[in-house]
PDB file of C-alpha atoms in Angstrom:
ATOM      1  CA  ARG F   9      53.181  31.995 -27.859  1.00  0.00           C
ATOM      2  CA  PRO F  10      53.725  29.531 -24.660  1.00  0.00           C
ATOM      3  CA  LYS F  11      54.053  26.582 -27.008  1.00  0.00           C
ATOM      4  CA  LEU F  12      56.714  28.298 -29.402  1.00  0.00           C
ATOM      5  CA  ALA F  13      58.507  29.862 -26.493  1.00  0.00           C
ATOM      6  CA  GLY F  14      58.564  26.591 -24.327  1.00  0.00           C
ATOM      7  CA  VAL F  15      60.067  24.456 -27.139  1.00  0.00           C
ATOM      8  CA  LEU F  16      62.706  27.022 -27.664  1.00  0.00           C
ATOM      9  CA  ALA F  17      63.446  27.249 -24.154  1.00  0.00           C
ATOM     10  CA  LEU F  18      63.718  23.513 -23.970  1.00  0.00           C
ATOM     11  CA  GLN F  19      66.006  23.525 -26.909  1.00  0.00           C
ATOM     12  CA  GLN F  20      68.178  25.864 -25.052  1.00  0.00           C
ATOM     13  CA  ALA F  21      68.119  24.126 -21.729  1.00  0.00           C
ATOM     14  CA  LEU F  22      68.683  20.612 -23.194  1.00  0.00           C
ATOM     15  CA  THR F  23      71.706  21.492 -25.378  1.00  0.00           C
ATOM     16  CA  GLY F  24      74.396  19.062 -24.480  1.00  0.00           C
ATOM     17  CA  ARG F  25      72.184  16.869 -22.358  1.00  0.00           C
ATOM     18  CA  SER F  26      71.336  13.365 -23.397  1.00  0.00           C
ATOM     19  CA  LEU F  27      67.775  12.182 -23.195  1.00  0.00           C
ATOM     20  CA  ASP F  28      65.881   8.873 -23.894  1.00  0.00           C
ATOM     21  CA  PHE F  29      63.404  10.961 -25.784  1.00  0.00           C
ATOM     22  CA  LEU F  30      61.744  14.391 -26.092  1.00  0.00           C
ATOM     23  CA  CYS F  31      57.974  14.042 -26.551  1.00  0.00           C
ATOM     24  CA  LEU F  32      55.982  17.263 -27.457  1.00  0.00           C
ATOM     25  CA  PHE F  33      52.336  17.443 -27.039  1.00  0.00           C
ATOM     26  CA  SER F  34      50.513  18.989 -29.967  1.00  0.00           C
ATOM     27  CA  SER F  35      46.922  19.027 -30.993  1.00  0.00           C
ATOM     28  CA  ILE F  36      45.012  17.596 -33.851  1.00  0.00           C
ATOM     29  CA  SER F  37      43.978  21.259 -34.614  1.00  0.00           C
ATOM     30  CA  SER F  38      47.061  21.530 -36.722  1.00  0.00           C
ATOM     31  CA  ARG F  39      45.316  19.773 -39.195  1.00  0.00           C
ATOM     32  CA  THR F  40      41.655  19.886 -38.441  1.00  0.00           C
ATOM     33  CA  GLY F  41      41.977  23.962 -37.934  1.00  0.00           C
ATOM     34  CA  GLY F  42      40.662  23.813 -34.400  1.00  0.00           C
ATOM     35  CA  GLY F  43      37.559  25.977 -34.935  1.00  0.00           C
ATOM     36  CA  PRO F  44      36.671  29.511 -34.890  1.00  0.00           C
ATOM     37  CA  GLY F  45      39.339  31.863 -33.269  1.00  0.00           C
ATOM     38  CA  GLN F  46      42.083  29.264 -33.057  1.00  0.00           C
ATOM     39  CA  VAL F  47      44.447  30.143 -36.000  1.00  0.00           C
ATOM     40  CA  ASP F  48      47.154  30.952 -33.387  1.00  0.00           C
ATOM     41  CA  TYR F  49      46.718  27.511 -31.611  1.00  0.00           C
ATOM     42  CA  CYS F  50      46.886  25.804 -34.736  1.00  0.00           C
ATOM     43  CA  ALA F  51      49.935  27.460 -35.857  1.00  0.00           C
ATOM     44  CA  ALA F  52      51.710  26.653 -32.564  1.00  0.00           C
ATOM     45  CA  ASN F  53      50.769  22.926 -32.825  1.00  0.00           C
ATOM     46  CA  ALA F  54      51.929  22.843 -36.508  1.00  0.00           C
ATOM     47  CA  PHE F  55      55.316  24.346 -35.171  1.00  0.00           C
ATOM     48  CA  LEU F  56      55.723  21.645 -32.594  1.00  0.00           C
ATOM     49  CA  GLU F  57      55.237  18.982 -35.325  1.00  0.00           C
ATOM     50  CA  ALA F  58      57.534  20.872 -37.630  1.00  0.00           C
ATOM     51  CA  TYR F  59      60.140  21.206 -34.863  1.00  0.00           C
ATOM     52  CA  ALA F  60      59.785  17.219 -34.090  1.00  0.00           C
ATOM     53  CA  ARG F  61      60.450  16.522 -37.920  1.00  0.00           C
ATOM     54  CA  GLN F  62      63.380  18.829 -37.982  1.00  0.00           C
ATOM     55  CA  HIS F  63      64.993  17.424 -34.749  1.00  0.00           C
ATOM     56  CA  ALA F  64      63.926  13.788 -35.124  1.00  0.00           C
ATOM     57  CA  GLY F  65      67.091  12.558 -34.128  1.00  0.00           C
ATOM     58  CA  ALA F  66      68.017  15.020 -31.356  1.00  0.00           C
ATOM     59  CA  HIS F  67      67.453  13.948 -27.637  1.00  0.00           C
ATOM     60  CA  GLY F  68      67.432  10.468 -28.558  1.00  0.00           C
ATOM     61  CA  CYS F  69      64.229  10.734 -30.405  1.00  0.00           C
ATOM     62  CA  THR F  70      62.150  14.017 -30.585  1.00  0.00           C
ATOM     63  CA  MET F  71      58.501  13.368 -31.319  1.00  0.00           C
ATOM     64  CA  ALA F  72      55.280  15.205 -31.302  1.00  0.00           C
ATOM     65  CA  VAL F  73      51.897  13.687 -30.528  1.00  0.00           C
ATOM     66  CA  ALA F  74      48.985  15.617 -31.669  1.00  0.00           C
ATOM     67  CA  TRP F  75      46.084  14.749 -29.483  1.00  0.00           C
ATOM     68  CA  GLY F  76      42.254  14.878 -30.064  1.00  0.00           C
ATOM     69  CA  GLU F  77      39.993  15.952 -27.477  1.00  0.00           C
ATOM     70  CA  TRP F  78      40.009  14.879 -23.905  1.00  0.00           C
ATOM     71  CA  GLN F  79      37.203  14.220 -21.522  1.00  0.00           C
ATOM     72  CA  TRP F  80      38.942  16.392 -18.945  1.00  0.00           C
ATOM     73  CA  ASN F  81      37.685  19.865 -19.319  1.00  0.00           C
ATOM     74  CA  ALA F  82      40.044  22.754 -18.706  1.00  0.00           C
ATOM     75  CA  TRP F  83      38.669  24.799 -21.649  1.00  0.00           C
ATOM     76  CA  GLU F  84      34.967  25.349 -20.777  1.00  0.00           C
ATOM     77  CA  LYS F  85      35.624  29.023 -19.973  1.00  0.00           C
ATOM     78  CA  GLY F  86      36.349  29.648 -23.496  1.00  0.00           C
ATOM     79  CA  LEU F  87      32.725  28.830 -24.238  1.00  0.00           C
ATOM     80  CA  GLU F  88      31.460  31.828 -22.584  1.00  0.00           C
ATOM     81  CA  GLY F  89      29.395  34.151 -24.691  1.00  0.00           C
ATOM     82  CA  PHE F  90      28.180  31.098 -26.889  1.00  0.00           C
ATOM     83  CA  PRO F  91      24.597  30.137 -26.879  1.00  0.00           C
ATOM     84  CA  ASP F  92      23.642  27.631 -24.306  1.00  0.00           C
ATOM     85  CA  ASP F  93      23.031  24.911 -26.905  1.00  0.00           C
ATOM     86  CA  VAL F  94      26.317  25.571 -28.478  1.00  0.00           C
ATOM     87  CA  LYS F  95      27.966  25.198 -25.109  1.00  0.00           C
ATOM     88  CA  ALA F  96      25.932  22.034 -24.576  1.00  0.00           C
ATOM     89  CA  TYR F  97      27.070  20.574 -28.064  1.00  0.00           C
ATOM     90  CA  PHE F  98      30.717  20.924 -27.377  1.00  0.00           C
ATOM     91  CA  ILE F  99      30.442  19.554 -23.779  1.00  0.00           C
ATOM     92  CA  ALA F 100      28.443  16.594 -25.052  1.00  0.00           C
ATOM     93  CA  LYS F 101      30.766  15.937 -27.757  1.00  0.00           C
ATOM     94  CA  ARG F 102      33.984  16.189 -25.510  1.00  0.00           C
ATOM     95  CA  GLN F 103      32.203  13.719 -23.314  1.00  0.00           C
ATOM     96  CA  ARG F 104      31.349  11.233 -26.124  1.00  0.00           C
ATOM     97  CA  PHE F 105      34.618  11.298 -28.051  1.00  0.00           C
ATOM     98  CA  GLY F 106      37.028  12.707 -25.680  1.00  0.00           C
ATOM     99  CA  LEU F 107      39.913  10.471 -24.261  1.00  0.00           C
ATOM    100  CA  SER F 108      39.874   9.296 -20.645  1.00  0.00           C
ATOM    101  CA  PHE F 109      43.178   9.573 -18.545  1.00  0.00           C
ATOM    102  CA  ALA F 110      43.332   5.822 -18.767  1.00  0.00           C
ATOM    103  CA  ASP F 111      43.081   5.792 -22.665  1.00  0.00           C
ATOM    104  CA  GLY F 112      45.404   8.588 -22.913  1.00  0.00           C
ATOM    105  CA  CYS F 113      48.262   6.955 -20.842  1.00  0.00           C
ATOM    106  CA  GLU F 114      47.806   3.726 -22.737  1.00  0.00           C
ATOM    107  CA  ALA F 115      48.069   5.795 -26.105  1.00  0.00           C
ATOM    108  CA  LEU F 116      51.084   7.557 -24.895  1.00  0.00           C
ATOM    109  CA  GLY F 117      52.837   4.373 -24.148  1.00  0.00           C
ATOM    110  CA  ARG F 118      52.130   3.032 -27.575  1.00  0.00           C
ATOM    111  CA  VAL F 119      53.540   6.463 -29.197  1.00  0.00           C
ATOM    112  CA  LEU F 120      56.684   6.199 -27.205  1.00  0.00           C
ATOM    113  CA  ALA F 121      57.147   2.519 -28.043  1.00  0.00           C
ATOM    114  CA  ASN F 122      56.840   3.146 -31.873  1.00  0.00           C
ATOM    115  CA  GLY F 123      59.055   6.131 -31.789  1.00  0.00           C
ATOM    116  CA  LEU F 124      57.388   7.748 -34.575  1.00  0.00           C
ATOM    117  CA  THR F 125      58.319  11.507 -35.274  1.00  0.00           C
ATOM    118  CA  ASN F 126      54.631  12.497 -35.519  1.00  0.00           C
ATOM    119  CA  SER F 127      51.568  10.704 -34.152  1.00  0.00           C
ATOM    120  CA  PHE F 128      47.808  11.558 -34.023  1.00  0.00           C
ATOM    121  CA  VAL F 129      45.561  10.264 -31.320  1.00  0.00           C
ATOM    122  CA  ALA F 130      41.707  10.589 -31.666  1.00  0.00           C
ATOM    123  CA  THR F 131      38.941   8.476 -30.978  1.00  0.00           C
ATOM    124  CA  GLN F 132      37.176   9.308 -34.220  1.00  0.00           C
ATOM    125  CA  ASP F 133      38.125   8.499 -37.759  1.00  0.00           C
ATOM    126  CA  PHE F 134      40.860  11.195 -38.485  1.00  0.00           C
ATOM    127  CA  ALA F 135      40.191  11.481 -42.147  1.00  0.00           C
ATOM    128  CA  ALA F 136      36.538  12.336 -41.560  1.00  0.00           C
ATOM    129  CA  MET F 137      37.423  14.596 -38.990  1.00  0.00           C
ATOM    130  CA  VAL F 138      39.897  16.683 -41.343  1.00  0.00           C
ATOM    131  CA  GLU F 139      37.137  16.256 -43.970  1.00  0.00           C
ATOM    132  CA  GLY F 140      34.557  17.787 -41.709  1.00  0.00           C
ATOM    133  CA  SER F 141      36.822  20.412 -40.534  1.00  0.00           C
ATOM    134  CA  LYS F 142      36.578  22.103 -43.982  1.00  0.00           C
ATOM    135  CA  SER F 143      33.095  23.348 -43.406  1.00  0.00           C
ATOM    136  CA  PHE F 144      33.322  24.144 -39.695  1.00  0.00           C
ATOM    137  CA  SER F 145      33.140  27.609 -38.752  1.00  0.00           C
ATOM    138  CA  ILE F 146      31.621  30.113 -36.338  1.00  0.00           C
ATOM    139  CA  ALA F 147      29.028  30.687 -38.997  1.00  0.00           C
ATOM    140  CA  THR F 148      28.019  27.120 -39.264  1.00  0.00           C
ATOM    141  CA  ILE F 149      27.934  26.832 -35.532  1.00  0.00           C
ATOM    142  CA  LEU F 150      25.736  29.820 -34.947  1.00  0.00           C
ATOM    143  CA  ALA F 151      23.417  28.720 -37.982  1.00  0.00           C
ATOM    144  CA  ALA F 152      22.980  25.337 -36.333  1.00  0.00           C
ATOM    145  CA  SER F 153      22.117  26.962 -33.143  1.00  0.00           C
ATOM    146  CA  GLN F 154      19.588  29.159 -34.656  1.00  0.00           C
ATOM    147  CA  ARG F 155      17.748  26.124 -36.292  1.00  0.00           C
ATOM    148  CA  VAL F 156      17.552  24.480 -33.042  1.00  0.00           C
ATOM    149  CA  GLN F 157      16.246  27.684 -31.357  1.00  0.00           C
ATOM    150  CA  ALA F 158      13.593  27.967 -34.159  1.00  0.00           C
ATOM    151  CA  ARG F 159      12.173  24.774 -33.411  1.00  0.00           C
ATOM    152  CA  ARG F 160      11.714  25.360 -29.824  1.00  0.00           C
ATOM    153  CA  PRO F 161       8.638  27.293 -28.663  1.00  0.00           C
ATOM    154  CA  SER F 162       9.524  30.771 -27.769  1.00  0.00           C
ATOM    155  CA  HIS F 163       6.753  31.183 -25.175  1.00  0.00           C
ATOM    156  CA  PRO F 164       5.621  27.888 -23.861  1.00  0.00           C
ATOM    157  CA  ARG F 165       1.937  27.737 -23.014  1.00  0.00           C
ATOM    158  CA  PRO F 166       0.999  28.111 -19.611  1.00  0.00           C
ATOM    159  CA  PRO F 167      -0.930  25.591 -17.563  1.00  0.00           C
ATOM    160  CA  LEU F 168      -4.676  26.406 -18.352  1.00  0.00           C
ATOM    161  CA  MET F 169      -8.006  24.711 -17.427  1.00  0.00           C
ATOM    162  CA  VAL F 170      -8.791  24.203 -21.139  1.00  0.00           C
ATOM    163  CA  SER F 171      -7.000  22.181 -23.502  1.00  0.00           C
ATOM    164  CA  TYR F 172      -5.230  23.768 -26.605  1.00  0.00           C
ATOM    165  CA  ARG F 173      -7.500  24.371 -29.798  1.00  0.00           C
ATOM    166  CA  ALA F 174      -6.060  25.388 -33.015  1.00  0.00           C
ATOM    167  CA  PRO F 175      -7.287  28.532 -34.754  1.00  0.00           C
ATOM    168  CA  GLN F 176     -10.302  27.772 -36.886  1.00  0.00           C
ATOM    169  CA  SER F 177     -11.107  30.862 -38.732  1.00  0.00           C
ATOM    170  CA  ALA F 178      -9.151  33.382 -40.899  1.00  0.00           C
ATOM    171  CA  ALA F 179      -9.395  36.017 -38.403  1.00  0.00           C
ATOM    172  CA  GLU F 180      -8.080  33.426 -35.679  1.00  0.00           C
ATOM    173  CA  ARG F 181      -5.185  32.392 -37.679  1.00  0.00           C
ATOM    174  CA  ARG F 182      -4.318  36.067 -38.543  1.00  0.00           C
ATOM    175  CA  LEU F 183      -4.392  36.820 -34.804  1.00  0.00           C
ATOM    176  CA  CYS F 184      -2.177  33.774 -33.965  1.00  0.00           C
TER     177      CYS F 184
END
């Protein structure tokens, strides 16, 4: 809602004013789906890009930049409720593939210089990201988390004076 209302408020406030450009910040989620529970966010970003296309010649040049992940973390609260390994996955992914502020500033300069109506800025192969997003869901995230948890010992062996010895007889195996 803030993205849509913000653009419409800008449109009203900028009526009759001359600008060099109007640059709207979108997200690659408009193409990748953004992940579980983000349909409204995806739609809002698609709106920004459609607005930029429709008003490309307005305000000098209207453009939308669809940004990928940033290293800056303003979204970690949204991970509450997920298992720790899922949280760790998303945090590690953001650190590995996220844009730094310096890289983001450089990318924005390039986008402004080229004047394209719509641009996508990401550190990964964008076509592969779109393809991978087709099978990305809360079900796949939780299934992967369950696979990781299943490989972990549920109760670690406490420190004992004797070393581990595997069950030898049928009765010992059944008991184990």
